[in-house]
CSV table of C-alpha atoms in Angstrom, one decimal:
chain,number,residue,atom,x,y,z
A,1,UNK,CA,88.9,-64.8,124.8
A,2,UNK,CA,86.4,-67.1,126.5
A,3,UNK,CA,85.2,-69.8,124.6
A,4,UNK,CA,82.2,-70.8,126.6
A,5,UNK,CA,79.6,-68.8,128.3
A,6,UNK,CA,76.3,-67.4,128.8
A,7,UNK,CA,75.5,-63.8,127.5
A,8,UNK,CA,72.5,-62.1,127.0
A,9,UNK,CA,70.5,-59.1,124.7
A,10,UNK,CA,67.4,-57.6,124.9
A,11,UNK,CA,65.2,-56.1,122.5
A,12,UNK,CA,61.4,-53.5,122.9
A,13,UNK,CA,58.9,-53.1,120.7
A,14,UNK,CA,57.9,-50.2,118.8
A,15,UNK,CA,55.1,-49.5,121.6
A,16,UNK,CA,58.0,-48.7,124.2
A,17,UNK,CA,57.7,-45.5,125.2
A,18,UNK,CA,61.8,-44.6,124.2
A,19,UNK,CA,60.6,-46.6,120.9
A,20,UNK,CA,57.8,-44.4,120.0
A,21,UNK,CA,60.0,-41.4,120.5
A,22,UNK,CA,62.3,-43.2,118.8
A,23,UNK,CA,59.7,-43.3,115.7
A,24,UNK,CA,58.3,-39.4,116.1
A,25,UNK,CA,61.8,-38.3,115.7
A,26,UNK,CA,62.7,-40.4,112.8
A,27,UNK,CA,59.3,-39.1,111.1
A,28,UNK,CA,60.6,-35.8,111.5
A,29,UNK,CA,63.8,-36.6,110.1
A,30,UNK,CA,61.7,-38.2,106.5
A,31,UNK,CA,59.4,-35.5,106.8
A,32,UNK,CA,62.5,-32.7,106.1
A,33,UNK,CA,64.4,-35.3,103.4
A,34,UNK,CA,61.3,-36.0,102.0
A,35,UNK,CA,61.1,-32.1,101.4
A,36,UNK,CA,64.7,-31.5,100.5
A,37,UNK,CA,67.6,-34.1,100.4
A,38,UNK,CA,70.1,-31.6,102.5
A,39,UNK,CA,67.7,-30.5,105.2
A,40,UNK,CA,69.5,-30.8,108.6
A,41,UNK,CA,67.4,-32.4,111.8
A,42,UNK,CA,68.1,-33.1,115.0
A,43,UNK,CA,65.0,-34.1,116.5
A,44,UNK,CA,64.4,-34.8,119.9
A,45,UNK,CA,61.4,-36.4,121.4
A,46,UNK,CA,59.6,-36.7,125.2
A,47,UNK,CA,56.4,-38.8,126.0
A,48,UNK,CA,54.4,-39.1,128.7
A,49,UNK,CA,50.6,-39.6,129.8
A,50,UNK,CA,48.7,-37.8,126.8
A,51,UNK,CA,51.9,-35.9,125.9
A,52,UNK,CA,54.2,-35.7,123.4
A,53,UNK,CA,57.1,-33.1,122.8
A,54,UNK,CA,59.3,-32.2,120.2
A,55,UNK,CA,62.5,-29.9,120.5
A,56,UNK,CA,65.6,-29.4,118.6
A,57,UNK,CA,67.2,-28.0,115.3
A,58,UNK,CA,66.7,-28.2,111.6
A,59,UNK,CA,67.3,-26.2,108.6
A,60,UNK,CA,65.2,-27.0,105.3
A,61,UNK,CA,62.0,-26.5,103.9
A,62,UNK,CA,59.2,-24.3,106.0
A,63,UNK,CA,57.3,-27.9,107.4
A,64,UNK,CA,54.2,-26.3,109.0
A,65,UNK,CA,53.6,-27.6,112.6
A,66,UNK,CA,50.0,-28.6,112.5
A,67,UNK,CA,51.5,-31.3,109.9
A,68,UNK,CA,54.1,-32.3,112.0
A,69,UNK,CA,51.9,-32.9,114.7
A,70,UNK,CA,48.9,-34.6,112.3
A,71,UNK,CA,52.1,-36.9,111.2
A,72,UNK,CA,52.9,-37.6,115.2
A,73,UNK,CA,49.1,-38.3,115.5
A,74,UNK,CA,49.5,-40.7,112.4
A,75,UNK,CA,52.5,-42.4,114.2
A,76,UNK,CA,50.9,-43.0,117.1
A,77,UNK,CA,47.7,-44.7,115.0
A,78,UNK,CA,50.5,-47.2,113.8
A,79,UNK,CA,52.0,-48.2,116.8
A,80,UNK,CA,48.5,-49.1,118.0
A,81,UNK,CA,47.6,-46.6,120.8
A,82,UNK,CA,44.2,-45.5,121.6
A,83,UNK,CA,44.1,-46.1,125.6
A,84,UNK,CA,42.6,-43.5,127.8
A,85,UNK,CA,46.3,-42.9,128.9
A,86,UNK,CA,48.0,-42.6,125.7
A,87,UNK,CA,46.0,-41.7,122.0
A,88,UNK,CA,46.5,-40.6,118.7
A,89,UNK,CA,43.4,-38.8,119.8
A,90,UNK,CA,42.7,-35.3,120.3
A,91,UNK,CA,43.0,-36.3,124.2
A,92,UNK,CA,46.9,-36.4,123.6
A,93,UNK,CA,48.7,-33.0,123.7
A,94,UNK,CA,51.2,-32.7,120.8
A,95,UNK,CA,54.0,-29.3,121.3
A,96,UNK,CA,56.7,-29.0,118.5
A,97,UNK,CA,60.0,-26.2,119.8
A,98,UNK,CA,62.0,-27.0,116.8
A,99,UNK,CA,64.2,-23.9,115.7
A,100,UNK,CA,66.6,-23.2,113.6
A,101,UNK,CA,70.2,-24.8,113.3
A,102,UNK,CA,72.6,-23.1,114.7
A,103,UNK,CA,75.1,-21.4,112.7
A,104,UNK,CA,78.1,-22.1,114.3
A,105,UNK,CA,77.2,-25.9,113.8
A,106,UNK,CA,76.4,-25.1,110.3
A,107,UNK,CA,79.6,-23.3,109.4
A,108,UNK,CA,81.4,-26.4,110.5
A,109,UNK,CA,79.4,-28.8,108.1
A,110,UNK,CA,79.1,-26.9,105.4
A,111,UNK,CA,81.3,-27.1,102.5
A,112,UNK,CA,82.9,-24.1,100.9
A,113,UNK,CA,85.3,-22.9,98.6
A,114,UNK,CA,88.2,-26.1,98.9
A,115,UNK,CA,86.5,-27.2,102.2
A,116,UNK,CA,84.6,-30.6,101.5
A,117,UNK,CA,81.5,-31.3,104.4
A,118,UNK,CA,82.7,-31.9,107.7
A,119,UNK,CA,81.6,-34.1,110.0
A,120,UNK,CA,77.9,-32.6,112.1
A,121,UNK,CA,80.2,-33.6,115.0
A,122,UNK,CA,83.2,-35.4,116.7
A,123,UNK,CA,82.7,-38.8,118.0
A,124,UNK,CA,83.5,-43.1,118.0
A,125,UNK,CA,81.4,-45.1,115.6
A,126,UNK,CA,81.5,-48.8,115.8
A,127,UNK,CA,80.4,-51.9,113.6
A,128,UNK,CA,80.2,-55.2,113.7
A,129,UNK,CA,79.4,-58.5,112.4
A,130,UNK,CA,79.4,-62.1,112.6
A,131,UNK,CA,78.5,-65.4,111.2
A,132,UNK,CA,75.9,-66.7,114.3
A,133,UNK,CA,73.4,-65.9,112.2
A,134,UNK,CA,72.2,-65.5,108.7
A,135,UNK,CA,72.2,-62.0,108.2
A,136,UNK,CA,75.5,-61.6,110.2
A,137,UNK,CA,74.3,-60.5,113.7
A,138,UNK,CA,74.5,-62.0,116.7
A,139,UNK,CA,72.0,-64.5,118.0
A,140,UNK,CA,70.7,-63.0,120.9
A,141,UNK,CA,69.8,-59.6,119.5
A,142,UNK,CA,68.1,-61.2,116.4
A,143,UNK,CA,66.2,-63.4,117.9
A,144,UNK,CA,65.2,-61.1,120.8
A,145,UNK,CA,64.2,-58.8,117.3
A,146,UNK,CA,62.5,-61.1,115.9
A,147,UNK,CA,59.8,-62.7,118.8
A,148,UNK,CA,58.8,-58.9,119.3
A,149,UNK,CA,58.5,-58.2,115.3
A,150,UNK,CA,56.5,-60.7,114.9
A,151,UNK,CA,54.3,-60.1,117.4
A,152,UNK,CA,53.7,-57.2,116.8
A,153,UNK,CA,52.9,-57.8,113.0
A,154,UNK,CA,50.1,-60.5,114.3
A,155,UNK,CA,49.2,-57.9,116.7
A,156,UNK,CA,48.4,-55.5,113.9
A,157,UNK,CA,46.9,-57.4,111.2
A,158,UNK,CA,44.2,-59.2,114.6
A,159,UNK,CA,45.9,-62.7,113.8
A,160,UNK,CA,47.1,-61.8,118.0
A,161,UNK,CA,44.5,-59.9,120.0
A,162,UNK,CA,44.5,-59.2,123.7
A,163,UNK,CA,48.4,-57.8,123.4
A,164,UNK,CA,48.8,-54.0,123.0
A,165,UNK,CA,52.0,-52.5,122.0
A,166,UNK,CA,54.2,-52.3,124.6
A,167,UNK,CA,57.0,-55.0,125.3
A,168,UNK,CA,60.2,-56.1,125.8
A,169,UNK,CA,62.3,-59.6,125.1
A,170,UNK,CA,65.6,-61.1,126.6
A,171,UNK,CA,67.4,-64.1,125.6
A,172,UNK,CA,70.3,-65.7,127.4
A,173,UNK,CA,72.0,-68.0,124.8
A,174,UNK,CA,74.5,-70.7,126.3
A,175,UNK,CA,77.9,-70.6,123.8
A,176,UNK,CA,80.5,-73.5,123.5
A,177,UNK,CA,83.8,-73.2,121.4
A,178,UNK,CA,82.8,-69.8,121.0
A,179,UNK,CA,79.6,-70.3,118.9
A,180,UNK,CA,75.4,-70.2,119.9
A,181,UNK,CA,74.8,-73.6,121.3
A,182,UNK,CA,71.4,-73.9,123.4
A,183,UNK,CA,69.2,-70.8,124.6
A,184,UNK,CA,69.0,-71.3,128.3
A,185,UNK,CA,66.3,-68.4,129.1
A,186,UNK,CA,64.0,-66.2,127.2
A,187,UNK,CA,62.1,-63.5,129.1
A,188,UNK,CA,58.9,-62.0,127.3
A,189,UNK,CA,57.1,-59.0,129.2
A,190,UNK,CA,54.0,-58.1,127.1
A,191,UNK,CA,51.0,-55.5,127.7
A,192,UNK,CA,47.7,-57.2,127.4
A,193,UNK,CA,44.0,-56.4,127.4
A,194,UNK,CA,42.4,-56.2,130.9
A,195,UNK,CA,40.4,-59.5,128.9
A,196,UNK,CA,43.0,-62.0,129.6
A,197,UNK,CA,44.9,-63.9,132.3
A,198,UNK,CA,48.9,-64.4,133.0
A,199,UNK,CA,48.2,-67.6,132.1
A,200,UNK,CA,46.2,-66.8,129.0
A,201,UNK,CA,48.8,-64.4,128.2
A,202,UNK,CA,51.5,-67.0,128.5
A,203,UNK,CA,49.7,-69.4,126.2
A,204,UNK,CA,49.3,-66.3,123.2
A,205,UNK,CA,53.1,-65.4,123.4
A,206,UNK,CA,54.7,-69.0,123.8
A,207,UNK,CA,54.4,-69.4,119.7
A,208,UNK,CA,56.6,-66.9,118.7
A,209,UNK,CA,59.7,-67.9,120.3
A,210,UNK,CA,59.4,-71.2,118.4
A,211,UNK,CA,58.6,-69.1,115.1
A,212,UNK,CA,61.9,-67.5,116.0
A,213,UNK,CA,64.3,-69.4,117.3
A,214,UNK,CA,65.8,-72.2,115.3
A,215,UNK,CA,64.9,-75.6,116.7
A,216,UNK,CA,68.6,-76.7,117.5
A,217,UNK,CA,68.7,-74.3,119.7
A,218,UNK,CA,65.9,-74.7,121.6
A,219,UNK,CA,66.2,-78.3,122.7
A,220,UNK,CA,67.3,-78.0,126.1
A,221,UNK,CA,65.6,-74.9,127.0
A,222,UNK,CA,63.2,-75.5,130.2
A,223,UNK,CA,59.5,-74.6,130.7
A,224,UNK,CA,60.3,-72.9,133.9
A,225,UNK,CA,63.1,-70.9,132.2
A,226,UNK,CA,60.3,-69.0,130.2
A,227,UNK,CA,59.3,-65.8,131.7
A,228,UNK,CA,56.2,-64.6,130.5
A,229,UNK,CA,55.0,-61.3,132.4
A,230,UNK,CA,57.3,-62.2,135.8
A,231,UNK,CA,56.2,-59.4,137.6
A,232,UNK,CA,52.5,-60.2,136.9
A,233,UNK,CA,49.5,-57.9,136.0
A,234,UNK,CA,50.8,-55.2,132.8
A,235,UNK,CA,48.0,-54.1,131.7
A,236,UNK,CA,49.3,-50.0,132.0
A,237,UNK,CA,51.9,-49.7,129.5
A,238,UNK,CA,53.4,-47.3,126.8
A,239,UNK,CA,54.0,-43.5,127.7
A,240,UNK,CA,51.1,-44.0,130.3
A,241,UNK,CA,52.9,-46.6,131.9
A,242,UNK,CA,56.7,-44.5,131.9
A,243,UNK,CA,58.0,-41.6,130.1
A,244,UNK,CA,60.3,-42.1,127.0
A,245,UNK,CA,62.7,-39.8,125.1
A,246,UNK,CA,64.6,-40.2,121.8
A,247,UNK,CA,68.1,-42.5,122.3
A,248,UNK,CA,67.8,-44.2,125.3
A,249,UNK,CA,68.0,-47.5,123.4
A,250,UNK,CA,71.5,-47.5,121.7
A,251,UNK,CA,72.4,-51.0,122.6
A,252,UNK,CA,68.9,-52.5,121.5
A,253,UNK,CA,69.4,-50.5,118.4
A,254,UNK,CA,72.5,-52.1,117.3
A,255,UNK,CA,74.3,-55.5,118.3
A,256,UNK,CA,73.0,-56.3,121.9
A,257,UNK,CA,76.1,-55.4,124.2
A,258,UNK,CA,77.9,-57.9,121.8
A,259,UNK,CA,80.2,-54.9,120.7
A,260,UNK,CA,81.0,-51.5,121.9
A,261,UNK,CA,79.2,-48.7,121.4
A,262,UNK,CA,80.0,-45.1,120.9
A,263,UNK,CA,77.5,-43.6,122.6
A,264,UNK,CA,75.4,-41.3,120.3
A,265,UNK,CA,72.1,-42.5,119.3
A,266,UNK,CA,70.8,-42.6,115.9
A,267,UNK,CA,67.1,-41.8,115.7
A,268,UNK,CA,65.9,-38.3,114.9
A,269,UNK,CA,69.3,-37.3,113.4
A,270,UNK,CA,69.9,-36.8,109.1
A,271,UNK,CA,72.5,-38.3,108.0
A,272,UNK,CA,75.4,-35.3,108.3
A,273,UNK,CA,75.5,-36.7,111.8
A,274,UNK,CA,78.1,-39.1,112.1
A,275,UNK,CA,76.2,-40.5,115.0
A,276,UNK,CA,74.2,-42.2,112.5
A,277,UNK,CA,75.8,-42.3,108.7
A,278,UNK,CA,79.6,-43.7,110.0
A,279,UNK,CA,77.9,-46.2,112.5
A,280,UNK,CA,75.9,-47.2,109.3
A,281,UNK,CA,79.1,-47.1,107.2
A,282,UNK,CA,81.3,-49.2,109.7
A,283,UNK,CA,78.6,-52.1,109.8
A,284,UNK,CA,78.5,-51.9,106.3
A,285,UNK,CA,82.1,-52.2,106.2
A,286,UNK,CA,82.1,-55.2,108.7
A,287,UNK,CA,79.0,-57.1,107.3
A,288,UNK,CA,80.8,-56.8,103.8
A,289,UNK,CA,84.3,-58.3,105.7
A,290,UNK,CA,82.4,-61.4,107.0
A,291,UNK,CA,80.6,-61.8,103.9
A,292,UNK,CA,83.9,-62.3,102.2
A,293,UNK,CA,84.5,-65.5,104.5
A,294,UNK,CA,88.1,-63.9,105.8
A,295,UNK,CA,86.9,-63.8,109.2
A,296,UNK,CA,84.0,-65.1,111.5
A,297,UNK,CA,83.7,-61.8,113.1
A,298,UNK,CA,85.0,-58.2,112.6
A,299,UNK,CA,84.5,-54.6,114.9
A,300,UNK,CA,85.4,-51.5,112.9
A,301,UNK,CA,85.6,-48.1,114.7
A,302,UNK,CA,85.9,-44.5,112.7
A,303,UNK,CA,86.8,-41.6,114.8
A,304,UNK,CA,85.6,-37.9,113.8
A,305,UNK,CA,86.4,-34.3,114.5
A,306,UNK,CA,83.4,-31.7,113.7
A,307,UNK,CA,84.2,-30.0,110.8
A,308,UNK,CA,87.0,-32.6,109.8
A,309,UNK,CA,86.0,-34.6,106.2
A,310,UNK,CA,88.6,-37.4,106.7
A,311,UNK,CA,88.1,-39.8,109.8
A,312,UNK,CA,90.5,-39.5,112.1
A,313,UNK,CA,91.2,-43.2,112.4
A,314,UNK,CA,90.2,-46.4,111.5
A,315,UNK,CA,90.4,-49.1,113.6
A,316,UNK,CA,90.0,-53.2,112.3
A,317,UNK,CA,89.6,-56.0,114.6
A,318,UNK,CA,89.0,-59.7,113.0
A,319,UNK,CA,89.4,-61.3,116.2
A,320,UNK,CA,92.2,-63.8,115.1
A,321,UNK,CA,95.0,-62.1,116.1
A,322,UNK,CA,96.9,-61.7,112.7
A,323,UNK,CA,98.2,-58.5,112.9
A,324,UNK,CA,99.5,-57.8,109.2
A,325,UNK,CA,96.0,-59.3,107.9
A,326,UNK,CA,94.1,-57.3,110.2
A,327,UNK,CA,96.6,-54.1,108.8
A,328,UNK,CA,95.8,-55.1,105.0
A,329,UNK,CA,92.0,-55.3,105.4
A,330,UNK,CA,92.4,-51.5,107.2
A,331,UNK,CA,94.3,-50.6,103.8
A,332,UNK,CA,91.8,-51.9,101.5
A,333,UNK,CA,89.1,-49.7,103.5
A,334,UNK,CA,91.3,-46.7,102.7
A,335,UNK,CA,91.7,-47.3,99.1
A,336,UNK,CA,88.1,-48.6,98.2
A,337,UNK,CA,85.8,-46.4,100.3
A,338,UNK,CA,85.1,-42.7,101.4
A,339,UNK,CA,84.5,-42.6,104.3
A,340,UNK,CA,84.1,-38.7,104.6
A,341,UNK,CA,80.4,-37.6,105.2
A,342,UNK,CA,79.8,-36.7,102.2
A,343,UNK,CA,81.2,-39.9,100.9
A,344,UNK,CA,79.5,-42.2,103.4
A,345,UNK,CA,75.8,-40.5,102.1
A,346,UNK,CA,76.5,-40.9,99.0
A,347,UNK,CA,77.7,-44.4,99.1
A,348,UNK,CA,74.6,-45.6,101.3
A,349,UNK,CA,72.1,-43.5,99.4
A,350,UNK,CA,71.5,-41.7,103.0
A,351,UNK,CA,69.6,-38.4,102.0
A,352,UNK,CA,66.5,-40.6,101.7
A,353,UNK,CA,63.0,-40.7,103.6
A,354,UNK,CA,64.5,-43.8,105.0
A,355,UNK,CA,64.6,-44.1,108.6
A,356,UNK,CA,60.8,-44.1,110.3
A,357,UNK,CA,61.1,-47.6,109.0
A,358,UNK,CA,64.5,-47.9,110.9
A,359,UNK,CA,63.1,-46.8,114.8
A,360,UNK,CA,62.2,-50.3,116.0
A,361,UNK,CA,64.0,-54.0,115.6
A,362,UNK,CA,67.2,-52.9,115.3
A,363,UNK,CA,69.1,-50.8,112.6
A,364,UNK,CA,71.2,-54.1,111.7
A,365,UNK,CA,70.5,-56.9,110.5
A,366,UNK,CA,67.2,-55.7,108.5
A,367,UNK,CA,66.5,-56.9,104.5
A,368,UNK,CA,67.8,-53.7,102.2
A,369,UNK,CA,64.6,-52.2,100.7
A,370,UNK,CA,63.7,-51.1,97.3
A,371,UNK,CA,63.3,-47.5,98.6
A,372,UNK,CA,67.2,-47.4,99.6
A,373,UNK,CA,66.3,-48.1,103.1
A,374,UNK,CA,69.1,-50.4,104.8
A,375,UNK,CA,71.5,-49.9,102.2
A,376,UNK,CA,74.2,-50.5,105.1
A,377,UNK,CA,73.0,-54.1,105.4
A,378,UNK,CA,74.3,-55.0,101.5
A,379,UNK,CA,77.0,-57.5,100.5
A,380,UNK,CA,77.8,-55.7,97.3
A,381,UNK,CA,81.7,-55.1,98.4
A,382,UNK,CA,82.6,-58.3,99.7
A,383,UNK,CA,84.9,-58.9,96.5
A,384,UNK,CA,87.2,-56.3,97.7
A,385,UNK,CA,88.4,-58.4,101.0
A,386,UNK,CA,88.1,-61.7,99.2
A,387,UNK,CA,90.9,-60.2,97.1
């Protein structure tokens, strides 16, 4: 493996137009667990200029639609949208097609007679973590989280004004010996007020990448590798400025291209969907792994057939090439933790209004809340590697 390079994550604010679909769809999902525990949702959503759309399945409680779309309007209101192009306003057109589940995916999930719940379908989940940062995720992601999260908190509570909601971060971090030495680049692209300049724009956004970045490694980063707004003028943003839909922001949503991805997205989907719940369960398997100190870094993948309770494999990489301890960390997984569906939700606390809170800043890396949200992200079985 190369020890020294240059790599590079991204991260968008809750204002992107994929982020606020993003949000809508995970409302949806709340809304129906909120209602009942073991509703099924899969929620799909579609923005553009004074339009939102939802489609897809769920079986639950009857949810009337004019509260599902007073809840979208309510979303919206959060974000921080109320241009002529894009409102929680009457002036935005809300549709809801959501229908029933089907039954042939219900007959595979479902548990009966000596069938436990199978898996809502097949599919590779990964995790990961490592020790570049406090909360076991690596730099570039986090920090690309972080600029945008605060922002956007300043944003909201008028500490920041002139910046509306849509943006997007980048940050290229220079590694040596393997580890996060200097950031060589951040990119910030921000929507602002028709009030202010580039220039005046540069000067409100310049703060929060040294509230975000540890000092160490921002000594050698340059003032002309700081791109604020390179393109100019972005003053049209959010579903005005491009259409969004639900799960176009897997890699943003969990570690930054730093590990593989399987490929399905999480938002908008309860947590019989393996998409979501096993991706949650293999980070929380891989945070709890690094926690333990037995490795710097660790990728789990869990493979799943639709209908099938038992993964289909279980894959452990600590990246130190020690085959028999990478083999005995894979057999304490088996004997310590069920990882069926119905064991991963149950472990997690996953049949929880949860996951609104979940849609922007990454899914990783995120405090666990009092509510049960983030329950992946705890350290509470780190005893069992350190073994």
């Amino acid at each position: 493996m190369k020890k020294n390079y240059l790599f590079t994550s991204e991260s968008v604010s809750e204002g992107h137009p994929d982020k606020v679909c993003d949000r809508i769809s995970d409302m949806v999902v709340d809304t129906y667990l909120g209602a009942e525990p073991q509703s099924r949702v899969a929620c799909e959503t579609l923005t553009t200029t004074n339009k939102v759309v939802l489609a897809g399945e769920v079986r639950g409680p009857e949810i009337k639609k004019d509260e599902l779309i007073h809840k979208v309007r309510d979303c919206i209101k959060d974000i921080g949208y109320d241009q002529s192009g894009f409102t929680f306003r009457e002036a935005t057109k809300i549709e809801s097609h959501l229908h029933a589940q089907s039954s042939d995916i219900a007959m595979g999930v479902d548990s009966s007679g000596n069938k436990d719940e199978g898996a809502g379908d097949q599919g590779i989940m990964f995790g990961y973590a490592c020790n570049e940062t406090d909360v076991l995720m690596p730099a570039p992601i986090h920090y690309s989280h972080k600029i945008l999260r605060l922002m956007a908190e300043d944003r909201k509570s008028g500490k920041l004004k002139n910046i509306e909601p849509d943006s997007k971060s980048q940050i290229t971090i220079e590694y040596k010996d393997g580890k996060p030495a200097n950031v060589k680049s951040v990119v910030i692209s921000t929507q602002h007020s028709s009030d202010v300049n580039q220039s005046q724009v540069r000067d409100l956004v310049k703060p929060y990448i040294e509230k975000s970045i540890p000092k160490e490694l921002l000594n050698k980063l340059s003032e002309e590798e700081i791109y604020i707004n390179p393109t100019g003028n972005f003053v049209i943003g959010g579903p005005d400025g491009d259409s969004g839909l639900t799960g176009r922001k897997i890699i943003v949503d969990t570690y930054g291209g730093a590990a593989p991805h399987g490929g399905g997205a999480f938002s908008g989907k309860d947590p019989t969907k393996v998409d979501r719940s096993a991706a949650y369960a293999s980070r929380y398997l891989a945070k709890n792994i690094v926690a333990s100190k037995i490795a710097d870094k660790c990728l789990i993948q869990l493979a799943y057939a639709i209908g099938v309770s038992k993964p289909l494999s279980i894959y452990v990489d600590l990246f130190d090439n020690k085959e028999e301890k990478n083999k005995h960390v894979e057999n304490l997984i088996k004997e310590n933790f069920d990882l069926s569906p119905r064991g991963i939700r149950e472990m997690l606390g996953l049949n929880k209004p949860i996951y609104e809170k979940s849609a922007a800043y990454g899914h990783f890396g995120r405090d666990p809340g009092s509510d049960g949200s983030f329950s992946w992200e705890k350290v509470d079985k780190k005893d069992i590697f350190t073994k």
